[in-house]
Amino acid sequence: AQSVTQLDSHVSVSEGTPVLLRCNYSSSYSPSLFWYVQHPNKGLQLLLKYTSAATLVKGINGFEAEFKKSETSFHLTKPSAHMSDAAEYFCVVRGAGSYQLTFGKGTKLSVIP
Amino acid sequence: DAGITQSPRYKITETGRQVTLMCHQTWSHSYMFWYRQDLGHGLRLIYYSAAADITDKGEVPDGYVVSRSKTENFPLTLESATRSQTSVYFCASRAGGGLNTEAFFGQGTRLTVV
């Protein structure tokens, strides 16, 4: 069984300040981990994915995530928020041998000018 | 156009009516999925398909029917729509193979059952 917990349902930051969106996962085996972003009234776009090649994963638009097995975490960060980052972000896990993607409940990021 | 497309984008239907949501992908991906998105629940899997003529239930399949006669199409039918099925529905596809293969999502269908 696998599960994902996004620790904050809503995060608000000022433009130009760092972003931290927190995600903890549970999986019986070595998982695949993804972050997707959904802008208002749009579909979901892949930001980045953990491939086990490196624990620090770089994605699009300046986002990064660090896989920490000991903490079962995969937090998403960005050094400096931009207005265009305002969206909902989903942490997603897929367990080894599983077809299914399990989504967190999402974190809505607001960016204040 | 290449990619994954859903139709219609918006649909209003009455309780008890049958409604079909369409999903079409041009990549010949093996796997296709239907999710519903509801406030506070994230995305939940309704049904998935591993190949043409192979489908299976996800987390919330009750009240839905799927078919996959062709690799590129994966329609979702609500046999008798209920208000609890008001939601945003997303179709996704993924190539078979590696654990880290990403899924690609359609733009979504916003369904309102009145």
PDB file of C-alpha atoms in Angstrom:
ATOM      1  CA  ALA A   1       0.000   0.000   0.000  1.00  0.00           C
ATOM      2  CA  GLN A   2       1.144   3.532  -0.636  1.00  0.00           C
ATOM      3  CA  SER A   3       0.013   6.911   0.561  1.00  0.00           C
ATOM      4  CA  VAL A   4       0.963  10.552   0.358  1.00  0.00           C
ATOM      5  CA  THR A   5       0.493  13.333   2.868  1.00  0.00           C
ATOM      6  CA  GLN A   6       0.871  16.930   1.882  1.00  0.00           C
ATOM      7  CA  LEU A   7       1.360  18.707   5.146  1.00  0.00           C
ATOM      8  CA  ASP A   8      -0.107  22.074   4.159  1.00  0.00           C
ATOM      9  CA  SER A   9      -3.344  22.621   2.290  1.00  0.00           C
ATOM     10  CA  HIS A  10      -2.470  26.266   1.641  1.00  0.00           C
ATOM     11  CA  VAL A  11       0.847  28.121   1.554  1.00  0.00           C
ATOM     12  CA  SER A  12       1.157  31.851   1.043  1.00  0.00           C
ATOM     13  CA  VAL A  13       4.471  33.554   0.216  1.00  0.00           C
ATOM     14  CA  SER A  14       5.569  36.961  -0.964  1.00  0.00           C
ATOM     15  CA  GLU A  15       6.980  37.333  -4.447  1.00  0.00           C
ATOM     16  CA  GLY A  16      10.745  36.859  -4.406  1.00  0.00           C
ATOM     17  CA  THR A  17      10.800  34.780  -1.204  1.00  0.00           C
ATOM     18  CA  PRO A  18      11.497  31.028  -0.982  1.00  0.00           C
ATOM     19  CA  VAL A  19       8.829  28.393  -1.461  1.00  0.00           C
ATOM     20  CA  LEU A  20       8.602  25.159   0.551  1.00  0.00           C
ATOM     21  CA  LEU A  21       5.809  22.659  -0.088  1.00  0.00           C
ATOM     22  CA  ARG A  22       6.024  19.607   2.143  1.00  0.00           C
ATOM     23  CA  CYS A  23       5.259  16.010   1.217  1.00  0.00           C
ATOM     24  CA  ASN A  24       5.640  12.774   3.144  1.00  0.00           C
ATOM     25  CA  TYR A  25       5.027   9.401   1.581  1.00  0.00           C
ATOM     26  CA  SER A  26       4.508   5.824   2.609  1.00  0.00           C
ATOM     27  CA  SER A  27       5.333   2.921   0.353  1.00  0.00           C
ATOM     28  CA  SER A  28       6.172  -0.728   0.893  1.00  0.00           C
ATOM     29  CA  TYR A  29       8.895  -0.672  -1.707  1.00  0.00           C
ATOM     30  CA  SER A  30      11.144   1.884  -3.336  1.00  0.00           C
ATOM     31  CA  PRO A  31       8.703   4.337  -4.809  1.00  0.00           C
ATOM     32  CA  SER A  32       8.607   6.677  -7.736  1.00  0.00           C
ATOM     33  CA  LEU A  33       7.779  10.184  -6.671  1.00  0.00           C
ATOM     34  CA  PHE A  34       6.451  13.069  -8.713  1.00  0.00           C
ATOM     35  CA  TRP A  35       5.321  16.637  -8.292  1.00  0.00           C
ATOM     36  CA  TYR A  36       2.587  17.920 -10.579  1.00  0.00           C
ATOM     37  CA  VAL A  37       1.288  21.477 -10.864  1.00  0.00           C
ATOM     38  CA  GLN A  38      -2.223  22.548 -11.796  1.00  0.00           C
ATOM     39  CA  HIS A  39      -2.911  26.131 -12.768  1.00  0.00           C
ATOM     40  CA  PRO A  40      -6.499  27.353 -12.465  1.00  0.00           C
ATOM     41  CA  ASN A  41      -8.847  25.607 -14.889  1.00  0.00           C
ATOM     42  CA  LYS A  42      -5.964  23.722 -16.465  1.00  0.00           C
ATOM     43  CA  GLY A  43      -4.775  20.145 -16.576  1.00  0.00           C
ATOM     44  CA  LEU A  44      -1.871  18.760 -14.596  1.00  0.00           C
ATOM     45  CA  GLN A  45       1.705  19.307 -15.681  1.00  0.00           C
ATOM     46  CA  LEU A  46       4.719  17.367 -14.470  1.00  0.00           C
ATOM     47  CA  LEU A  47       7.172  19.529 -12.524  1.00  0.00           C
ATOM     48  CA  LEU A  48       9.739  16.882 -11.677  1.00  0.00           C
ATOM     49  CA  LYS A  49      10.202  13.227 -10.822  1.00  0.00           C
ATOM     50  CA  TYR A  50      12.489  11.199  -8.621  1.00  0.00           C
ATOM     51  CA  THR A  51      14.344   8.584 -10.632  1.00  0.00           C
ATOM     52  CA  SER A  52      16.731   7.236  -7.942  1.00  0.00           C
ATOM     53  CA  ALA A  53      19.712   8.536  -9.895  1.00  0.00           C
ATOM     54  CA  ALA A  54      20.110  11.481  -7.535  1.00  0.00           C
ATOM     55  CA  THR A  55      18.367  12.522  -4.354  1.00  0.00           C
ATOM     56  CA  LEU A  56      18.157  16.166  -5.414  1.00  0.00           C
ATOM     57  CA  VAL A  57      15.894  16.487  -8.405  1.00  0.00           C
ATOM     58  CA  LYS A  58      15.674  19.562 -10.577  1.00  0.00           C
ATOM     59  CA  GLY A  59      12.479  20.351 -12.391  1.00  0.00           C
ATOM     60  CA  ILE A  60      11.014  23.009 -14.585  1.00  0.00           C
ATOM     61  CA  ASN A  61      10.605  26.669 -13.692  1.00  0.00           C
ATOM     62  CA  GLY A  62      13.339  26.583 -11.041  1.00  0.00           C
ATOM     63  CA  PHE A  63      11.705  24.030  -8.763  1.00  0.00           C
ATOM     64  CA  GLU A  64      13.666  21.339  -6.950  1.00  0.00           C
ATOM     65  CA  ALA A  65      12.811  18.468  -4.651  1.00  0.00           C
ATOM     66  CA  GLU A  66      14.972  16.404  -2.346  1.00  0.00           C
ATOM     67  CA  PHE A  67      14.288  12.739  -1.689  1.00  0.00           C
ATOM     68  CA  LYS A  68      15.066  11.801   1.916  1.00  0.00           C
ATOM     69  CA  LYS A  69      14.496   8.120   2.483  1.00  0.00           C
ATOM     70  CA  SER A  70      15.183   8.281   6.216  1.00  0.00           C
ATOM     71  CA  GLU A  71      12.460  10.911   6.623  1.00  0.00           C
ATOM     72  CA  THR A  72      10.173   9.502   3.880  1.00  0.00           C
ATOM     73  CA  SER A  73       9.924  13.009   2.525  1.00  0.00           C
ATOM     74  CA  PHE A  74       9.985  14.630  -0.897  1.00  0.00           C
ATOM     75  CA  HIS A  75       9.618  18.348  -0.256  1.00  0.00           C
ATOM     76  CA  LEU A  76       9.368  20.823  -3.135  1.00  0.00           C
ATOM     77  CA  THR A  77      11.347  24.051  -3.032  1.00  0.00           C
ATOM     78  CA  LYS A  78      12.054  27.121  -5.104  1.00  0.00           C
ATOM     79  CA  PRO A  79      14.490  29.871  -4.084  1.00  0.00           C
ATOM     80  CA  SER A  80      12.379  32.794  -5.260  1.00  0.00           C
ATOM     81  CA  ALA A  81       8.632  32.757  -5.882  1.00  0.00           C
ATOM     82  CA  HIS A  82       7.139  34.344  -8.963  1.00  0.00           C
ATOM     83  CA  MET A  83       3.546  35.419  -9.447  1.00  0.00           C
ATOM     84  CA  SER A  84       3.153  32.780 -12.143  1.00  0.00           C
ATOM     85  CA  ASP A  85       3.878  30.067  -9.543  1.00  0.00           C
ATOM     86  CA  ALA A  86       0.455  30.570  -7.973  1.00  0.00           C
ATOM     87  CA  ALA A  87      -1.251  27.219  -8.540  1.00  0.00           C
ATOM     88  CA  GLU A  88      -2.096  23.961  -6.844  1.00  0.00           C
ATOM     89  CA  TYR A  89       0.672  21.427  -6.399  1.00  0.00           C
ATOM     90  CA  PHE A  90       0.280  17.681  -6.023  1.00  0.00           C
ATOM     91  CA  CYS A  91       2.763  15.226  -4.625  1.00  0.00           C
ATOM     92  CA  VAL A  92       2.301  11.797  -6.209  1.00  0.00           C
ATOM     93  CA  VAL A  93       3.685   8.367  -5.382  1.00  0.00           C
ATOM     94  CA  ARG A  94       3.776   5.168  -7.369  1.00  0.00           C
ATOM     95  CA  GLY A  95       4.925   2.056  -5.588  1.00  0.00           C
ATOM     96  CA  ALA A  96       7.145  -0.534  -7.236  1.00  0.00           C
ATOM     97  CA  GLY A  97       5.039  -3.051  -9.126  1.00  0.00           C
ATOM     98  CA  SER A  98       1.994  -0.794  -8.931  1.00  0.00           C
ATOM     99  CA  TYR A  99       0.098   0.666 -11.859  1.00  0.00           C
ATOM    100  CA  GLN A 100      -1.543   3.279  -9.711  1.00  0.00           C
ATOM    101  CA  LEU A 101      -0.530   6.846  -8.992  1.00  0.00           C
ATOM    102  CA  THR A 102      -1.609   7.945  -5.524  1.00  0.00           C
ATOM    103  CA  PHE A 103      -2.130  11.678  -5.164  1.00  0.00           C
ATOM    104  CA  GLY A 104      -1.828  13.882  -2.147  1.00  0.00           C
ATOM    105  CA  LYS A 105      -4.716  16.228  -1.481  1.00  0.00           C
ATOM    106  CA  GLY A 106      -2.841  19.151  -2.912  1.00  0.00           C
ATOM    107  CA  THR A 107      -1.261  22.360  -1.652  1.00  0.00           C
ATOM    108  CA  LYS A 108      -2.544  25.639  -2.965  1.00  0.00           C
ATOM    109  CA  LEU A 109       0.276  28.150  -3.352  1.00  0.00           C
ATOM    110  CA  SER A 110      -0.580  31.830  -3.248  1.00  0.00           C
ATOM    111  CA  VAL A 111       2.024  34.438  -4.183  1.00  0.00           C
ATOM    112  CA  ILE A 112       1.552  37.928  -2.790  1.00  0.00           C
ATOM    113  CA  PRO A 113       2.912  40.847  -4.823  1.00  0.00           C
TER     114      PRO A 113
ATOM    115  CA  ASP B   1      -3.072  17.350 -32.719  1.00  0.00           C
ATOM    116  CA  ALA B   2      -0.664  15.278 -30.709  1.00  0.00           C
ATOM    117  CA  GLY B   3      -1.361  14.645 -27.065  1.00  0.00           C
ATOM    118  CA  ILE B   4      -4.294  13.700 -24.918  1.00  0.00           C
ATOM    119  CA  THR B   5      -7.646  15.364 -25.377  1.00  0.00           C
ATOM    120  CA  GLN B   6     -10.877  15.178 -23.444  1.00  0.00           C
ATOM    121  CA  SER B   7     -14.351  16.083 -24.596  1.00  0.00           C
ATOM    122  CA  PRO B   8     -16.504  17.793 -23.738  1.00  0.00           C
ATOM    123  CA  ARG B   9     -14.687  20.326 -21.546  1.00  0.00           C
ATOM    124  CA  TYR B  10     -17.903  21.247 -19.755  1.00  0.00           C
ATOM    125  CA  LYS B  11     -21.109  19.290 -19.356  1.00  0.00           C
ATOM    126  CA  ILE B  12     -24.324  19.834 -17.448  1.00  0.00           C
ATOM    127  CA  THR B  13     -26.661  16.879 -17.173  1.00  0.00           C
ATOM    128  CA  GLU B  14     -29.699  15.886 -15.182  1.00  0.00           C
ATOM    129  CA  THR B  15     -29.890  13.277 -12.461  1.00  0.00           C
ATOM    130  CA  GLY B  16     -30.582   9.843 -13.892  1.00  0.00           C
ATOM    131  CA  ARG B  17     -29.273  10.529 -17.381  1.00  0.00           C
ATOM    132  CA  GLN B  18     -26.474   8.591 -18.983  1.00  0.00           C
ATOM    133  CA  VAL B  19     -23.448  10.623 -19.966  1.00  0.00           C
ATOM    134  CA  THR B  20     -20.181   9.660 -21.637  1.00  0.00           C
ATOM    135  CA  LEU B  21     -16.904  11.490 -21.287  1.00  0.00           C
ATOM    136  CA  MET B  22     -14.405  10.949 -24.063  1.00  0.00           C
ATOM    137  CA  CYS B  23     -10.632  10.618 -23.895  1.00  0.00           C
ATOM    138  CA  HIS B  24      -8.300  10.288 -26.860  1.00  0.00           C
ATOM    139  CA  GLN B  25      -4.495  10.021 -26.933  1.00  0.00           C
ATOM    140  CA  THR B  26      -2.190  10.021 -29.924  1.00  0.00           C
ATOM    141  CA  TRP B  27       0.928   8.421 -28.409  1.00  0.00           C
ATOM    142  CA  SER B  28      -0.253   4.792 -28.439  1.00  0.00           C
ATOM    143  CA  HIS B  29       0.389   4.657 -24.705  1.00  0.00           C
ATOM    144  CA  SER B  30      -0.497   1.325 -23.132  1.00  0.00           C
ATOM    145  CA  TYR B  31      -1.969   2.645 -19.909  1.00  0.00           C
ATOM    146  CA  MET B  32      -4.910   4.988 -19.584  1.00  0.00           C
ATOM    147  CA  PHE B  33      -6.607   6.261 -16.457  1.00  0.00           C
ATOM    148  CA  TRP B  34      -9.673   8.142 -15.312  1.00  0.00           C
ATOM    149  CA  TYR B  35      -9.516  10.284 -12.187  1.00  0.00           C
ATOM    150  CA  ARG B  36     -12.001  12.534 -10.487  1.00  0.00           C
ATOM    151  CA  GLN B  37     -10.931  15.637  -8.637  1.00  0.00           C
ATOM    152  CA  ASP B  38     -12.946  16.903  -5.690  1.00  0.00           C
ATOM    153  CA  LEU B  39     -12.136  19.603  -3.186  1.00  0.00           C
ATOM    154  CA  GLY B  40     -10.242  18.156  -0.253  1.00  0.00           C
ATOM    155  CA  HIS B  41      -9.673  14.791  -1.907  1.00  0.00           C
ATOM    156  CA  GLY B  42      -7.029  15.446  -4.532  1.00  0.00           C
ATOM    157  CA  LEU B  43      -7.368  13.086  -7.480  1.00  0.00           C
ATOM    158  CA  ARG B  44      -8.894   9.654  -7.016  1.00  0.00           C
ATOM    159  CA  LEU B  45      -8.643   6.841  -9.510  1.00  0.00           C
ATOM    160  CA  ILE B  46     -11.923   5.619 -10.988  1.00  0.00           C
ATOM    161  CA  TYR B  47     -10.763   3.059 -13.558  1.00  0.00           C
ATOM    162  CA  TYR B  48      -7.639   2.222 -15.440  1.00  0.00           C
ATOM    163  CA  SER B  49      -6.703   0.227 -18.516  1.00  0.00           C
ATOM    164  CA  ALA B  50      -3.420  -1.543 -19.178  1.00  0.00           C
ATOM    165  CA  ALA B  51      -4.155  -2.179 -22.862  1.00  0.00           C
ATOM    166  CA  ALA B  52      -7.038  -2.475 -25.295  1.00  0.00           C
ATOM    167  CA  ASP B  53      -9.777  -4.693 -23.858  1.00  0.00           C
ATOM    168  CA  ILE B  54      -8.119  -4.763 -20.416  1.00  0.00           C
ATOM    169  CA  THR B  55      -9.695  -2.593 -17.733  1.00  0.00           C
ATOM    170  CA  ASP B  56      -9.827  -2.662 -13.963  1.00  0.00           C
ATOM    171  CA  LYS B  57     -11.346  -0.786 -11.061  1.00  0.00           C
ATOM    172  CA  GLY B  58      -9.615   1.922  -9.124  1.00  0.00           C
ATOM    173  CA  GLU B  59     -10.483   3.498  -5.804  1.00  0.00           C
ATOM    174  CA  VAL B  60     -13.952   4.892  -6.627  1.00  0.00           C
ATOM    175  CA  PRO B  61     -15.507   2.864  -9.506  1.00  0.00           C
ATOM    176  CA  ASP B  62     -19.155   2.676  -8.404  1.00  0.00           C
ATOM    177  CA  GLY B  63     -21.579   4.222 -10.881  1.00  0.00           C
ATOM    178  CA  TYR B  64     -19.049   4.290 -13.731  1.00  0.00           C
ATOM    179  CA  VAL B  65     -18.398   2.064 -16.718  1.00  0.00           C
ATOM    180  CA  VAL B  66     -15.401   2.090 -19.058  1.00  0.00           C
ATOM    181  CA  SER B  67     -14.420   0.375 -22.265  1.00  0.00           C
ATOM    182  CA  ARG B  68     -11.317   0.316 -24.388  1.00  0.00           C
ATOM    183  CA  SER B  69     -11.826  -1.229 -27.786  1.00  0.00           C
ATOM    184  CA  LYS B  70      -9.013   0.819 -29.309  1.00  0.00           C
ATOM    185  CA  THR B  71      -5.687   1.745 -27.748  1.00  0.00           C
ATOM    186  CA  GLU B  72      -6.194   5.465 -28.319  1.00  0.00           C
ATOM    187  CA  ASN B  73      -9.674   5.840 -26.807  1.00  0.00           C
ATOM    188  CA  PHE B  74     -10.889   5.356 -23.256  1.00  0.00           C
ATOM    189  CA  PRO B  75     -14.460   6.595 -22.733  1.00  0.00           C
ATOM    190  CA  LEU B  76     -15.988   6.899 -19.268  1.00  0.00           C
ATOM    191  CA  THR B  77     -19.753   6.423 -18.920  1.00  0.00           C
ATOM    192  CA  LEU B  78     -21.934   7.427 -16.028  1.00  0.00           C
ATOM    193  CA  GLU B  79     -24.835   5.032 -16.401  1.00  0.00           C
ATOM    194  CA  SER B  80     -27.296   7.018 -14.290  1.00  0.00           C
ATOM    195  CA  ALA B  81     -25.783  10.288 -13.157  1.00  0.00           C
ATOM    196  CA  THR B  82     -26.123  11.382  -9.545  1.00  0.00           C
ATOM    197  CA  ARG B  83     -25.334  14.725  -7.928  1.00  0.00           C
ATOM    198  CA  SER B  84     -22.426  13.142  -6.075  1.00  0.00           C
ATOM    199  CA  GLN B  85     -20.787  12.616  -9.450  1.00  0.00           C
ATOM    200  CA  THR B  86     -20.494  16.353  -9.976  1.00  0.00           C
ATOM    201  CA  SER B  87     -16.754  16.720 -10.288  1.00  0.00           C
ATOM    202  CA  VAL B  88     -13.840  17.483 -12.560  1.00  0.00           C
ATOM    203  CA  TYR B  89     -12.735  14.399 -14.455  1.00  0.00           C
ATOM    204  CA  PHE B  90      -9.210  13.896 -15.743  1.00  0.00           C
ATOM    205  CA  CYS B  91      -8.021  11.338 -18.205  1.00  0.00           C
ATOM    206  CA  ALA B  92      -4.350  10.376 -18.240  1.00  0.00           C
ATOM    207  CA  SER B  93      -2.097   8.089 -20.226  1.00  0.00           C
ATOM    208  CA  ARG B  94       1.294   6.552 -19.659  1.00  0.00           C
ATOM    209  CA  ALA B  95       3.620   4.454 -21.735  1.00  0.00           C
ATOM    210  CA  GLY B  96       4.246   1.009 -20.310  1.00  0.00           C
ATOM    211  CA  GLY B  97       7.540   0.088 -18.737  1.00  0.00           C
ATOM    212  CA  GLY B  98       9.688   1.808 -16.194  1.00  0.00           C
ATOM    213  CA  LEU B  99       8.687   2.743 -12.706  1.00  0.00           C
ATOM    214  CA  ASN B 100       9.492   6.375 -13.316  1.00  0.00           C
ATOM    215  CA  THR B 101       7.457   6.787 -16.482  1.00  0.00           C
ATOM    216  CA  GLU B 102       5.366   9.889 -16.111  1.00  0.00           C
ATOM    217  CA  ALA B 103       1.668  10.175 -16.803  1.00  0.00           C
ATOM    218  CA  PHE B 104       0.261  12.841 -19.103  1.00  0.00           C
ATOM    219  CA  PHE B 105      -3.062  14.436 -18.280  1.00  0.00           C
ATOM    220  CA  GLY B 106      -5.854  15.866 -20.355  1.00  0.00           C
ATOM    221  CA  GLN B 107      -7.333  19.299 -19.682  1.00  0.00           C
ATOM    222  CA  GLY B 108     -10.230  17.886 -17.721  1.00  0.00           C
ATOM    223  CA  THR B 109     -14.009  17.739 -18.069  1.00  0.00           C
ATOM    224  CA  ARG B 110     -16.077  19.696 -15.598  1.00  0.00           C
ATOM    225  CA  LEU B 111     -19.316  17.765 -15.083  1.00  0.00           C
ATOM    226  CA  THR B 112     -22.286  19.187 -13.221  1.00  0.00           C
ATOM    227  CA  VAL B 113     -25.233  16.947 -12.375  1.00  0.00           C
ATOM    228  CA  VAL B 114     -28.388  18.868 -11.513  1.00  0.00           C
TER     229      VAL B 114
END
